[in-house]
Amino acid sequence: ENLYKAGFGGDMALALINKLLSLKNEEDFSALDMCVVDLRQGGADFIKMGAPEGLIVRGDNTEIVAGSDLPLGILEEIQPEIQRRVLVAGDMVVMVSDGISDVVSADKLENYIENNRTLNPQTLADNILMLATDGGKRAKDDSKVVVVRVFAA
């Protein structure tokens, strides 16, 4: 976040973080799942490395935002894929941890969202968590859901 605030582009910031992680002698890697929103332009940069797919919910449509397979710190040199999307008022961005994606595929999640419409981000996050934990069962890994709704300025 601080690298973005300092004016570094996404490619440069990720290359620097990756280099630091890969320099360690021990196995140290991290999944990265970011959505950087430009509030002036309405654009969003999705940066996913070793992270599950995300979704953009717009009206009756749901778009899957895929990511790369390898997390940061695995390879010395990386070429991060930054996916730019335009967000409009009413859109919701859904991001989940691997504890969710291990039990609910992106297609199943997309289908669930399309059949269980809500405009409340907290309700959607709670419902996704319930779907993944089958009403309260403990998942093998962390189970986190972030849902953000875009409002007009």
Tab-separated table of C-alpha atoms in Angstrom:
chain	number	residue	atom	x	y	z
A	1	GLU	CA	0.000	0.000	0.000
A	2	ASN	CA	2.785	2.410	0.898
A	3	LEU	CA	4.574	1.714	-2.378
A	4	TYR	CA	1.380	2.622	-4.271
A	5	LYS	CA	0.993	5.777	-2.197
A	6	ALA	CA	4.625	6.701	-2.930
A	7	GLY	CA	3.857	6.645	-6.648
A	8	PHE	CA	5.364	3.287	-7.607
A	9	GLY	CA	3.417	1.544	-10.339
A	10	GLY	CA	1.943	-1.895	-9.673
A	11	ASP	CA	4.631	-3.692	-11.676
A	12	MET	CA	7.485	-2.018	-9.805
A	13	ALA	CA	5.926	-2.469	-6.358
A	14	LEU	CA	5.254	-6.164	-6.912
A	15	ALA	CA	8.695	-6.791	-8.389
A	16	LEU	CA	10.305	-5.216	-5.315
A	17	ILE	CA	8.197	-7.211	-2.836
A	18	ASN	CA	8.806	-10.418	-4.787
A	19	LYS	CA	12.561	-9.794	-4.854
A	20	LEU	CA	12.645	-9.310	-1.077
A	21	LEU	CA	10.700	-12.532	-0.479
A	22	SER	CA	12.823	-14.576	-2.900
A	23	LEU	CA	16.118	-13.417	-1.349
A	24	LYS	CA	15.468	-15.278	1.896
A	25	ASN	CA	17.176	-18.650	2.304
A	26	GLU	CA	14.033	-20.281	3.608
A	27	GLU	CA	10.828	-20.967	1.745
A	28	ASP	CA	8.839	-17.789	2.183
A	29	PHE	CA	6.024	-16.935	-0.168
A	30	SER	CA	2.740	-15.096	0.054
A	31	ALA	CA	-0.476	-15.078	-1.901
A	32	LEU	CA	-1.417	-11.598	-3.010
A	33	ASP	CA	-4.996	-10.513	-3.588
A	34	MET	CA	-5.437	-6.797	-4.154
A	35	CYS	CA	-7.993	-4.518	-5.664
A	36	VAL	CA	-6.710	-0.953	-5.939
A	37	VAL	CA	-9.541	1.444	-6.749
A	38	ASP	CA	-8.986	4.819	-8.408
A	39	LEU	CA	-11.786	6.889	-6.917
A	40	ARG	CA	-11.376	9.682	-9.474
A	41	GLN	CA	-11.479	7.543	-12.601
A	42	GLY	CA	-13.666	4.679	-11.364
A	43	GLY	CA	-11.064	2.131	-12.383
A	44	ALA	CA	-9.886	-0.826	-10.364
A	45	ASP	CA	-6.629	-2.739	-10.700
A	46	PHE	CA	-6.922	-6.382	-9.675
A	47	ILE	CA	-3.594	-7.952	-8.765
A	48	LYS	CA	-3.809	-11.635	-7.941
A	49	MET	CA	-0.838	-13.905	-7.418
A	50	GLY	CA	-1.591	-17.286	-5.919
A	51	ALA	CA	-5.003	-15.986	-4.865
A	52	PRO	CA	-8.470	-17.314	-5.715
A	53	GLU	CA	-10.637	-15.751	-8.382
A	54	GLY	CA	-12.570	-12.635	-7.479
A	55	LEU	CA	-15.894	-11.472	-8.799
A	56	ILE	CA	-17.508	-8.242	-9.904
A	57	VAL	CA	-21.275	-8.211	-9.466
A	58	ARG	CA	-23.087	-5.701	-11.688
A	59	GLY	CA	-26.853	-5.906	-11.814
A	60	ASP	CA	-27.785	-9.319	-13.199
A	61	ASN	CA	-24.237	-10.060	-14.391
A	62	THR	CA	-21.300	-11.526	-12.520
A	63	GLU	CA	-17.769	-11.433	-13.920
A	64	ILE	CA	-14.977	-13.675	-12.678
A	65	VAL	CA	-11.591	-11.994	-12.275
A	66	ALA	CA	-8.954	-14.727	-12.556
A	67	GLY	CA	-5.456	-14.624	-11.142
A	68	SER	CA	-2.086	-16.241	-11.589
A	69	ASP	CA	-1.189	-19.581	-10.044
A	70	LEU	CA	2.098	-18.727	-8.335
A	71	PRO	CA	2.327	-16.568	-5.203
A	72	LEU	CA	4.990	-13.948	-4.542
A	73	GLY	CA	8.399	-15.236	-3.525
A	74	ILE	CA	8.463	-18.450	-5.582
A	75	LEU	CA	10.338	-17.142	-8.635
A	76	GLU	CA	13.089	-14.533	-8.595
A	77	GLU	CA	11.617	-12.601	-11.506
A	78	ILE	CA	7.890	-12.132	-11.983
A	79	GLN	CA	5.668	-10.494	-14.509
A	80	PRO	CA	2.535	-9.665	-12.536
A	81	GLU	CA	-0.725	-9.541	-14.381
A	82	ILE	CA	-2.665	-6.433	-13.451
A	83	GLN	CA	-6.231	-6.574	-14.680
A	84	ARG	CA	-7.961	-3.220	-15.018
A	85	ARG	CA	-11.726	-3.028	-14.764
A	86	VAL	CA	-14.103	-0.078	-14.733
A	87	LEU	CA	-16.427	0.025	-11.735
A	88	VAL	CA	-19.733	1.881	-11.701
A	89	ALA	CA	-22.193	2.806	-8.973
A	90	GLY	CA	-23.902	-0.303	-7.621
A	91	ASP	CA	-21.078	-2.719	-8.492
A	92	MET	CA	-19.873	-5.085	-5.810
A	93	VAL	CA	-16.381	-6.573	-5.688
A	94	VAL	CA	-16.147	-10.000	-4.014
A	95	MET	CA	-12.808	-11.411	-2.864
A	96	VAL	CA	-12.392	-14.679	-0.960
A	97	SER	CA	-9.524	-16.530	0.713
A	98	ASP	CA	-8.393	-20.002	-0.254
A	99	GLY	CA	-10.361	-21.446	2.655
A	100	ILE	CA	-13.489	-20.440	0.726
A	101	SER	CA	-12.269	-21.339	-2.767
A	102	ASP	CA	-11.119	-24.792	-1.595
A	103	VAL	CA	-14.748	-25.754	-0.999
A	104	VAL	CA	-16.655	-23.414	-3.352
A	105	SER	CA	-15.453	-23.099	-6.969
A	106	ALA	CA	-15.618	-19.740	-8.741
A	107	ASP	CA	-18.405	-21.077	-10.995
A	108	LYS	CA	-20.422	-22.274	-7.992
A	109	LEU	CA	-19.877	-18.948	-6.253
A	110	GLU	CA	-20.932	-17.049	-9.372
A	111	ASN	CA	-24.090	-19.186	-9.652
A	112	TYR	CA	-24.854	-18.713	-5.937
A	113	ILE	CA	-24.529	-14.920	-6.186
A	114	GLU	CA	-26.725	-14.786	-9.300
A	115	ASN	CA	-29.460	-16.775	-7.533
A	116	ASN	CA	-29.225	-14.987	-4.175
A	117	ARG	CA	-29.241	-11.289	-5.007
A	118	THR	CA	-28.687	-8.746	-2.274
A	119	LEU	CA	-27.498	-5.148	-2.348
A	120	ASN	CA	-26.011	-5.402	1.130
A	121	PRO	CA	-22.291	-6.287	1.058
A	122	GLN	CA	-22.306	-7.628	4.637
A	123	THR	CA	-25.252	-9.909	3.887
A	124	LEU	CA	-23.533	-11.235	0.763
A	125	ALA	CA	-20.270	-11.843	2.678
A	126	ASP	CA	-22.131	-13.653	5.472
A	127	ASN	CA	-24.062	-15.785	2.962
A	128	ILE	CA	-20.879	-16.783	1.111
A	129	LEU	CA	-19.228	-17.726	4.394
A	130	MET	CA	-22.251	-19.843	5.352
A	131	LEU	CA	-22.180	-21.540	1.932
A	132	ALA	CA	-18.498	-22.391	2.293
A	133	THR	CA	-18.735	-23.606	5.874
A	134	ASP	CA	-21.978	-25.505	5.252
A	135	GLY	CA	-23.848	-23.675	7.958
A	136	GLY	CA	-21.028	-23.461	10.478
A	137	LYS	CA	-18.558	-26.316	9.919
A	138	ARG	CA	-14.897	-25.361	10.301
A	139	ALA	CA	-12.920	-25.095	7.069
A	140	LYS	CA	-9.423	-26.589	6.687
A	141	ASP	CA	-7.931	-23.155	6.025
A	142	ASP	CA	-8.789	-19.565	6.862
A	143	SER	CA	-12.169	-18.526	5.516
A	144	LYS	CA	-12.355	-14.843	4.714
A	145	VAL	CA	-14.737	-12.937	2.486
A	146	VAL	CA	-14.489	-9.260	1.535
A	147	VAL	CA	-17.359	-7.616	-0.306
A	148	VAL	CA	-17.225	-3.945	-1.281
A	149	ARG	CA	-20.055	-2.001	-2.878
A	150	VAL	CA	-19.401	1.059	-5.039
A	151	PHE	CA	-21.579	4.104	-4.385
A	152	ALA	CA	-21.884	7.186	-6.591
A	153	ALA	CA	-20.017	10.276	-5.439
